[in-house]
mmCIF file of C-alpha atoms and ligand atoms in Angstrom:
data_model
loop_
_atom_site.group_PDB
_atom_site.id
_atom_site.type_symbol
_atom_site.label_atom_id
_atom_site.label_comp_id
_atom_site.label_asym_id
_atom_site.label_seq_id
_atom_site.Cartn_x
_atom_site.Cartn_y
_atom_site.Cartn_z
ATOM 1 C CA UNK A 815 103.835 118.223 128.649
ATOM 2 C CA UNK A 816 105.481 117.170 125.190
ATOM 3 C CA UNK A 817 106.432 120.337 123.479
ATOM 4 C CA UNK A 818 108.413 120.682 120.181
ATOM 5 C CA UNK A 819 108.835 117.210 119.492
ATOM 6 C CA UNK A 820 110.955 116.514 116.339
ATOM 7 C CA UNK A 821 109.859 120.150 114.601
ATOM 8 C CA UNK A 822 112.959 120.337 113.123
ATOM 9 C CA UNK A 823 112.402 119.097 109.783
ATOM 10 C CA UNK A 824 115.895 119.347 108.282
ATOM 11 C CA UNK A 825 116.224 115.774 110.740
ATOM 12 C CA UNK A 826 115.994 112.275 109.161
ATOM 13 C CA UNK A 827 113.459 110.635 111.382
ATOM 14 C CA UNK A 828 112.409 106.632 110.818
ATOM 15 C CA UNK A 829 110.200 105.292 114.147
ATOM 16 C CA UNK A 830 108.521 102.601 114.763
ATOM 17 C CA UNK A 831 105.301 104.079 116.098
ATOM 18 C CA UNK A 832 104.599 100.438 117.723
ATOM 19 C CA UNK A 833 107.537 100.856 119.946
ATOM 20 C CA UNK A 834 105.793 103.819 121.403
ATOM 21 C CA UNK A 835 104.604 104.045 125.030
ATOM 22 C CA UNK A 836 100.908 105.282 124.346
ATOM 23 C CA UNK A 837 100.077 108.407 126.123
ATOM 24 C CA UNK A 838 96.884 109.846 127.970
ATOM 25 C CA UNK A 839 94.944 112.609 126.226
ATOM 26 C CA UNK A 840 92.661 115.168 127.868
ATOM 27 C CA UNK A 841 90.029 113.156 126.663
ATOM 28 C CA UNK A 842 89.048 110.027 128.501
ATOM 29 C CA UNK A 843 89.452 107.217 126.552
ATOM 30 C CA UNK A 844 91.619 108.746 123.767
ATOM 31 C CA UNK A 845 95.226 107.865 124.130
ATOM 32 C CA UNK A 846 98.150 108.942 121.583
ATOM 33 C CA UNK A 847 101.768 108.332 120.060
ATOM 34 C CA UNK A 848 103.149 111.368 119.494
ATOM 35 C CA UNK A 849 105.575 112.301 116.070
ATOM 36 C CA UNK A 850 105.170 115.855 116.071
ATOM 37 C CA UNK A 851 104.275 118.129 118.265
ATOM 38 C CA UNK A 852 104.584 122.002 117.949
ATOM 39 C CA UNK A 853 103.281 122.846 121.600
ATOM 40 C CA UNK A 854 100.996 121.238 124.244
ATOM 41 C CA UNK A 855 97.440 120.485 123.053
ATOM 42 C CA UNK A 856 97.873 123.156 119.709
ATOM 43 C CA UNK A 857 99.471 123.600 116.733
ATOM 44 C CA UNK A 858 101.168 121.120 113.975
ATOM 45 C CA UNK A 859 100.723 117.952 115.394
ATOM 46 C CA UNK A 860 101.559 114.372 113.973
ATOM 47 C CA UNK A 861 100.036 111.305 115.533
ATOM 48 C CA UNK A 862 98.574 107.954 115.887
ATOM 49 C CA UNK A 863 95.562 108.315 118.200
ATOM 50 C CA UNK A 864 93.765 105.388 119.324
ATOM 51 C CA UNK A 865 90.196 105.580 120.747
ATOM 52 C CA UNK A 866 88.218 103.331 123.242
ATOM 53 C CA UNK A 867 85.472 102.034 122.452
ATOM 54 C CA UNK A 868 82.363 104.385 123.650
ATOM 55 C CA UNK A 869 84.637 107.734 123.601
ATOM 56 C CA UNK A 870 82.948 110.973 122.671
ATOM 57 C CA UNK A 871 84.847 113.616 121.504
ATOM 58 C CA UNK A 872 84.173 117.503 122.105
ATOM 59 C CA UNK A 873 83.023 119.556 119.682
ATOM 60 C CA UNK A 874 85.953 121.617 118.352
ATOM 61 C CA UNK A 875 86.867 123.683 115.459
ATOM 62 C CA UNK A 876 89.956 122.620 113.153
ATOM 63 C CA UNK A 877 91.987 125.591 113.097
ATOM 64 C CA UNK A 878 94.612 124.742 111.062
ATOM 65 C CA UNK A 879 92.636 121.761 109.683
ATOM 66 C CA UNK A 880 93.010 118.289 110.379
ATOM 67 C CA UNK A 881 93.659 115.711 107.991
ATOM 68 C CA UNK A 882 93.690 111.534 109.195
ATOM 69 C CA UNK A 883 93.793 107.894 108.130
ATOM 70 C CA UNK A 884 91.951 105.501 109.917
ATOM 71 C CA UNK A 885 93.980 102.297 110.279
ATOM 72 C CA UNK A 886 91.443 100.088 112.386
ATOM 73 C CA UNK A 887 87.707 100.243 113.706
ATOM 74 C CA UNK A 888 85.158 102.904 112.983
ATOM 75 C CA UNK A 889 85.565 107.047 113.713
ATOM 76 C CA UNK A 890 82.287 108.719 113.219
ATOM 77 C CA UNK A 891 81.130 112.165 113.270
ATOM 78 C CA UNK A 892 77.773 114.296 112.072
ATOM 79 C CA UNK A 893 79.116 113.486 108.002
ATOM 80 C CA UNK A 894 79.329 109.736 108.735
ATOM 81 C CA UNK A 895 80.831 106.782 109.729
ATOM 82 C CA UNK A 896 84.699 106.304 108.808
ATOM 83 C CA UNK A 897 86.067 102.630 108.318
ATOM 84 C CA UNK A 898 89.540 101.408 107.603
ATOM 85 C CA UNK A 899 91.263 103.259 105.037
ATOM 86 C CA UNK A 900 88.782 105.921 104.911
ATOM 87 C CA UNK A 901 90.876 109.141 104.158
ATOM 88 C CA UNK A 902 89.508 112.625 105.501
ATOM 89 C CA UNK A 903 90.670 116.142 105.219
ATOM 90 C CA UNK A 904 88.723 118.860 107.584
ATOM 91 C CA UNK A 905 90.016 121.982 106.306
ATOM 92 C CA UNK A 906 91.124 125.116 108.016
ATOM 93 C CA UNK A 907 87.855 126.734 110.124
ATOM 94 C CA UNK A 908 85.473 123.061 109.681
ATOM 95 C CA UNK A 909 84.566 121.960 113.057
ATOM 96 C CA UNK A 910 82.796 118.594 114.082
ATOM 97 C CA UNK A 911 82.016 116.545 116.907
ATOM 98 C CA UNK A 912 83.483 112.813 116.390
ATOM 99 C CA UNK A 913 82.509 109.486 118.611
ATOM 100 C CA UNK A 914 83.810 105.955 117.632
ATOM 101 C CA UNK A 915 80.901 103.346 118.997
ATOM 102 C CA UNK A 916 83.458 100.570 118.367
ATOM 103 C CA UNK A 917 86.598 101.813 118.996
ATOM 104 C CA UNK A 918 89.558 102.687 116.177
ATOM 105 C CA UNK A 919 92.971 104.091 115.492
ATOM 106 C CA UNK A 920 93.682 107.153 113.073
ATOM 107 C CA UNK A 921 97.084 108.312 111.763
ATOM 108 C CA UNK A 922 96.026 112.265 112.466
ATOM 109 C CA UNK A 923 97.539 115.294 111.384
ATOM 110 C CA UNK A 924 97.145 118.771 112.859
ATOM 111 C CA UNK A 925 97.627 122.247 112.135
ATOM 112 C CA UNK A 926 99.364 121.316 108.294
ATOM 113 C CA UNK A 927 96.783 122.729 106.246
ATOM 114 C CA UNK A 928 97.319 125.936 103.929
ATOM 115 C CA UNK A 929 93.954 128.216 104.772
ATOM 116 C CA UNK A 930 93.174 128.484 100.837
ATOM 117 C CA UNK A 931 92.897 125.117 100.894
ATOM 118 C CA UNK A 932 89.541 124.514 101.630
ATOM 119 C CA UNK A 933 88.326 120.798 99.705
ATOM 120 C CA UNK A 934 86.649 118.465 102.179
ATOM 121 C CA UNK A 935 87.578 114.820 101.718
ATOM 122 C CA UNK A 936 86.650 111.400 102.038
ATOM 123 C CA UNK A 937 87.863 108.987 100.244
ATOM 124 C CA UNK A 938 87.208 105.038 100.785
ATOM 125 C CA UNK A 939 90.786 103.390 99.981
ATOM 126 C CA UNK A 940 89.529 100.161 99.864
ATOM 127 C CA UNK A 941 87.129 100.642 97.261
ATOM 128 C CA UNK A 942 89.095 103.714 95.092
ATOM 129 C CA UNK A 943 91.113 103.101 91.398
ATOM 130 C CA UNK A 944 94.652 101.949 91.489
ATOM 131 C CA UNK A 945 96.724 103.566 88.887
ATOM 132 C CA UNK A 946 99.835 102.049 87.549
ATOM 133 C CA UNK A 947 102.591 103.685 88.870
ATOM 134 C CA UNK A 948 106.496 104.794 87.697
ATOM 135 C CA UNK A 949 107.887 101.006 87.802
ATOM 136 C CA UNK A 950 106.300 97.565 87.170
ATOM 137 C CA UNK A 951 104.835 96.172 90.491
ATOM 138 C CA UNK A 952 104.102 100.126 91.875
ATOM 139 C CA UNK A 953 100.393 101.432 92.047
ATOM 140 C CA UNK A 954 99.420 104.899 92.777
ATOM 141 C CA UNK A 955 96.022 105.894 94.667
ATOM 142 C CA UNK A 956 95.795 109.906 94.214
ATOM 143 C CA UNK A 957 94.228 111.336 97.224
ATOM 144 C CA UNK A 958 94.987 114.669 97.653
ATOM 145 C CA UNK A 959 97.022 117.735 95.473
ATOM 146 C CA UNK A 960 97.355 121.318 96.800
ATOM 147 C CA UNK A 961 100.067 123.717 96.446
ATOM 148 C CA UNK A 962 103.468 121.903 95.975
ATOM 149 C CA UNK A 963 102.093 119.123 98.632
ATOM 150 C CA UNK A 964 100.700 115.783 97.456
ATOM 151 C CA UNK A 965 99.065 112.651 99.184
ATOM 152 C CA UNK A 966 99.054 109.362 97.799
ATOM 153 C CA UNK A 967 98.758 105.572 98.575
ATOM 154 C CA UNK A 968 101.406 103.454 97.051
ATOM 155 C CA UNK A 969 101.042 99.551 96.971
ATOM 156 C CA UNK A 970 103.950 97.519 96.560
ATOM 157 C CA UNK A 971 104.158 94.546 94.408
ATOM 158 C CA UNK A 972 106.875 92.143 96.245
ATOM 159 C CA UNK A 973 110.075 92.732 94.649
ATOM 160 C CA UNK A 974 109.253 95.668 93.708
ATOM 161 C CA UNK A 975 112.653 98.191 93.554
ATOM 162 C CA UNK A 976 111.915 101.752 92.439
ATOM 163 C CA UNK A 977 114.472 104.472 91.254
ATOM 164 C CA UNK A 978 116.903 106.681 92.909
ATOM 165 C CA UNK A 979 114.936 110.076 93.674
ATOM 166 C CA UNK A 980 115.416 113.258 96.086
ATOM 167 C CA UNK A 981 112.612 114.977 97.557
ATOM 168 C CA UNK A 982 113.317 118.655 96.751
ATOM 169 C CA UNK A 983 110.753 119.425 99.483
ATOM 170 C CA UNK A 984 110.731 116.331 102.032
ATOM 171 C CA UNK A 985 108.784 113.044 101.968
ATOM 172 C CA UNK A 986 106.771 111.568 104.636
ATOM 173 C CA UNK A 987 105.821 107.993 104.500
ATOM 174 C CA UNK A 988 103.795 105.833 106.755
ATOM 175 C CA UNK A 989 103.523 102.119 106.566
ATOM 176 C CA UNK A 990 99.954 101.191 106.252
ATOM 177 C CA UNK A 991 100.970 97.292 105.694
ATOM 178 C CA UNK A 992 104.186 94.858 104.688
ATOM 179 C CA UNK A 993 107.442 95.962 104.712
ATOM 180 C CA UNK A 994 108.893 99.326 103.150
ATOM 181 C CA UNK A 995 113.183 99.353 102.628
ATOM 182 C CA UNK A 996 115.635 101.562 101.476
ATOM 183 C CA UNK A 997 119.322 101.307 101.357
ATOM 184 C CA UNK A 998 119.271 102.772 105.449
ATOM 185 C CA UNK A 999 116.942 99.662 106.388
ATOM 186 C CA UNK A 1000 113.929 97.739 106.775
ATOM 187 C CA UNK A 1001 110.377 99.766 107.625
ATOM 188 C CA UNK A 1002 107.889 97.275 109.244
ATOM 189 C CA UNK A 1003 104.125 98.116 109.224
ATOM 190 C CA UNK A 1004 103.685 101.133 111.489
ATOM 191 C CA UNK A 1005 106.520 102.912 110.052
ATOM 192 C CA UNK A 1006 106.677 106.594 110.065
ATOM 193 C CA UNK A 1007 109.586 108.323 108.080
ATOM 194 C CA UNK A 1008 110.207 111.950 107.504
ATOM 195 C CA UNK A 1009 112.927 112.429 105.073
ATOM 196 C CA UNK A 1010 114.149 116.114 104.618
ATOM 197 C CA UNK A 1011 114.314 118.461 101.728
ATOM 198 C CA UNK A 1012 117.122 117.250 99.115
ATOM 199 C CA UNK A 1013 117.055 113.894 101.141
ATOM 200 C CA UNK A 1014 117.680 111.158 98.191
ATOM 201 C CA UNK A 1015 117.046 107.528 98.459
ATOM 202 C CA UNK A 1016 116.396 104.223 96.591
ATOM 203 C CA UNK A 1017 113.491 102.324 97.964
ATOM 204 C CA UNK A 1018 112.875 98.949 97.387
ATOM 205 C CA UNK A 1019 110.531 95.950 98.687
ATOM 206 C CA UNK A 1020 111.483 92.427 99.204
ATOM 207 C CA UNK A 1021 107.881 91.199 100.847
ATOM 208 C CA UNK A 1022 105.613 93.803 99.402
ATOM 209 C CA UNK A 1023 103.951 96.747 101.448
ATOM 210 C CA UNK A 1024 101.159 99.779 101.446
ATOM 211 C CA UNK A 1025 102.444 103.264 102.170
ATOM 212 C CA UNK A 1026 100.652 106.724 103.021
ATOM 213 C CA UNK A 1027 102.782 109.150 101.023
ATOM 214 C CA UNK A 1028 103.034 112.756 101.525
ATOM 215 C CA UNK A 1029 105.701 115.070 99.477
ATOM 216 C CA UNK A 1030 106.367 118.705 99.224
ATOM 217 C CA UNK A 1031 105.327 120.168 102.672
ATOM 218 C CA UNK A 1032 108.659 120.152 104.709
ATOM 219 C CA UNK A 1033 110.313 123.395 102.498
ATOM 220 C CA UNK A 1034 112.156 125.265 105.180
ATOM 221 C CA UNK A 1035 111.254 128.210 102.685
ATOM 222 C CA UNK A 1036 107.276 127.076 102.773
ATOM 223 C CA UNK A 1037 108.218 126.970 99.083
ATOM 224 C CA UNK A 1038 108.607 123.247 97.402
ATOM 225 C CA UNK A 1039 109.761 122.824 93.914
ATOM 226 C CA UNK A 1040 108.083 118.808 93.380
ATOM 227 C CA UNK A 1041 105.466 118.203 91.107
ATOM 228 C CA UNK A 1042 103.570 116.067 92.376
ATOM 229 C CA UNK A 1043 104.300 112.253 93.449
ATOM 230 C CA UNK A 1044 107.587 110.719 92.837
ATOM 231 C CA UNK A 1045 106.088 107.103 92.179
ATOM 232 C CA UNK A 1046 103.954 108.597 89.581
ATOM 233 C CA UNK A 1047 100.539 110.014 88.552
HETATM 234 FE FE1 LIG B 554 88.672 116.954 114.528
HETATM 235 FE FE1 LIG B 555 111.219 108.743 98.517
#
C-alpha cells in the first residue's frame, strides 16, 4: 500500500510518469501511476490512471472533488462523453458513475479542491480560444481561477524562451506534448513537475511543447500570494 508519496511539497519533484511501473487499482481494469498520494485509496491524490477498454467504474461521491485531463480515448459518465483534452472539475460533494467503452488515460487529481469552490467544468481544449500570452510564441488557454490557484494550458511556439519568474505559491506543470526545458533540464511529453513555493526558474523551448499549468496551491500556509498565471492572462 503506497502511502504518503511525495506530500512534502517544499521538494522539487520532475518525473517522467512514462518511466513508471503501472500499478493495479481496486478496480478491474483500471491501473495507475502514482505522484501523490496522501494515504491508501483516500485523500489528495495525483495520478495518471489508465482504463481498459470495457471498465465500469463504481458509483462514488468526490469528497474532496476531483479534477482530470484526459490525454487519450474516451471517459464517460451520466453528463457525457469526455475526449482528448476534455478538462473536468467535479467539485467537493458531486458524485458520478464513469465507464470508458473504448478505453483512455486521464491525468486525475484528488482531494485538492477548496469546498467553496463549487463550479462544474468541462471544457473541450481542442476546440477553446487561445490567448496570446506574456512573450511572443506563448499562448494561454484559461481554464480554471479560484482562490489564489489557477489552471491553464500553455502552448509553446518552438523557440520560445520565457522570463525568469518564482512561484510565490508552487507551480505544477504537466507535459501534455513536445518538449518543456528549464535551466535544470529537458521535460519530454509526460512530464510532471512540482516546483515549490519561492522556487524560481527560466523556462524555455527549443522544439515547442503543450503544458497543463497549475499555480498557487502548494502554500505551506494554505495562503498563496500569485495572481493568477505567470505566462499571462
Ligand atoms: Fe470520479
Ligand atoms: Fe514556472
Amino acid at each position: 500500500m503506497v502511502t504518503n508519496l511525495n506530500m512534502d511539497f517544499s521538494e522539487t519533484l520532475a518525473i517522467d510518469t512514462s518511466s513508471i511501473e503501472w500499478t493495479e487499482s481496486p478496480l478491474p481494469g483500471v491501473h495507475r501511476r502514482m505522484l501523490e498520494r496522501a494515504s491508501a485509496e483516500s485523500g489528495h491524490a495525483t495520478s495518471v490512471v489508465r482504463y481498459a477498454p470495457g471498465s465500469d467504474f463504481s458509483p462514488h461521491t468526490h469528497g474532496g472533488g476531483e479534477e482530470f485531463l484526459v490525454l487519450d480515448g474516451v471517459f464517460s459518465d451520466e453528463s457525457g462523453d469526455y475526449g482528448p483534452g476534455l478538462y473536468v472539475r467535479n467539485p467537493v460533494g458531486s458524485k458520478h458513475q464513469p465507464r470508458s467503452e473504448q478505453g483512455c488515460t486521464i491525468f486525475v487529481k484528488l482531494w485538492q479542491m477548496d469546498t467553496d469552490d463549487q463550479a462544474s467544468v468541462r471544457v473541450d481544449t481542442a476546440a477553446s480560444e487561445w490567448f496570446p500570452g506574456l512573450v511572443r510564441g506563448l499562448s494561454v488557454m484559461p481554464l480554471h481561477q479560484f482562490g489564489t490557484e489557477s489552471v491553464a494550458l500553455v502552448n509553446w511556439e518552438p523557440g520560445t524562451v520565457f522570463q525568469r519568474h518564482s512561484h510565490v505559491a508552487g507551480e505544477e506543470i504537466f507535459v501534455l506534448d513536445g518538449g518543456f526545458e528549464d535551466e535544470h533540464g529537458r521535460y519530454p511529453t509526460g512530464t510532471w513537475l512540482r516546483s515549490p513555493p519561492g522556487s524560481e526558474h527560466t523556462p524555455f523551448t527549443a522544439e515547442g511543447c503543450r503544458i497543463y499549468v497549475k499555480t498557487g496551491h502548494l502554500s505551506g500556509t494554505g495562503v498563496g500570494t500569485d495572481t493568477g498565471m505567470v505566462y499571462g492572462t
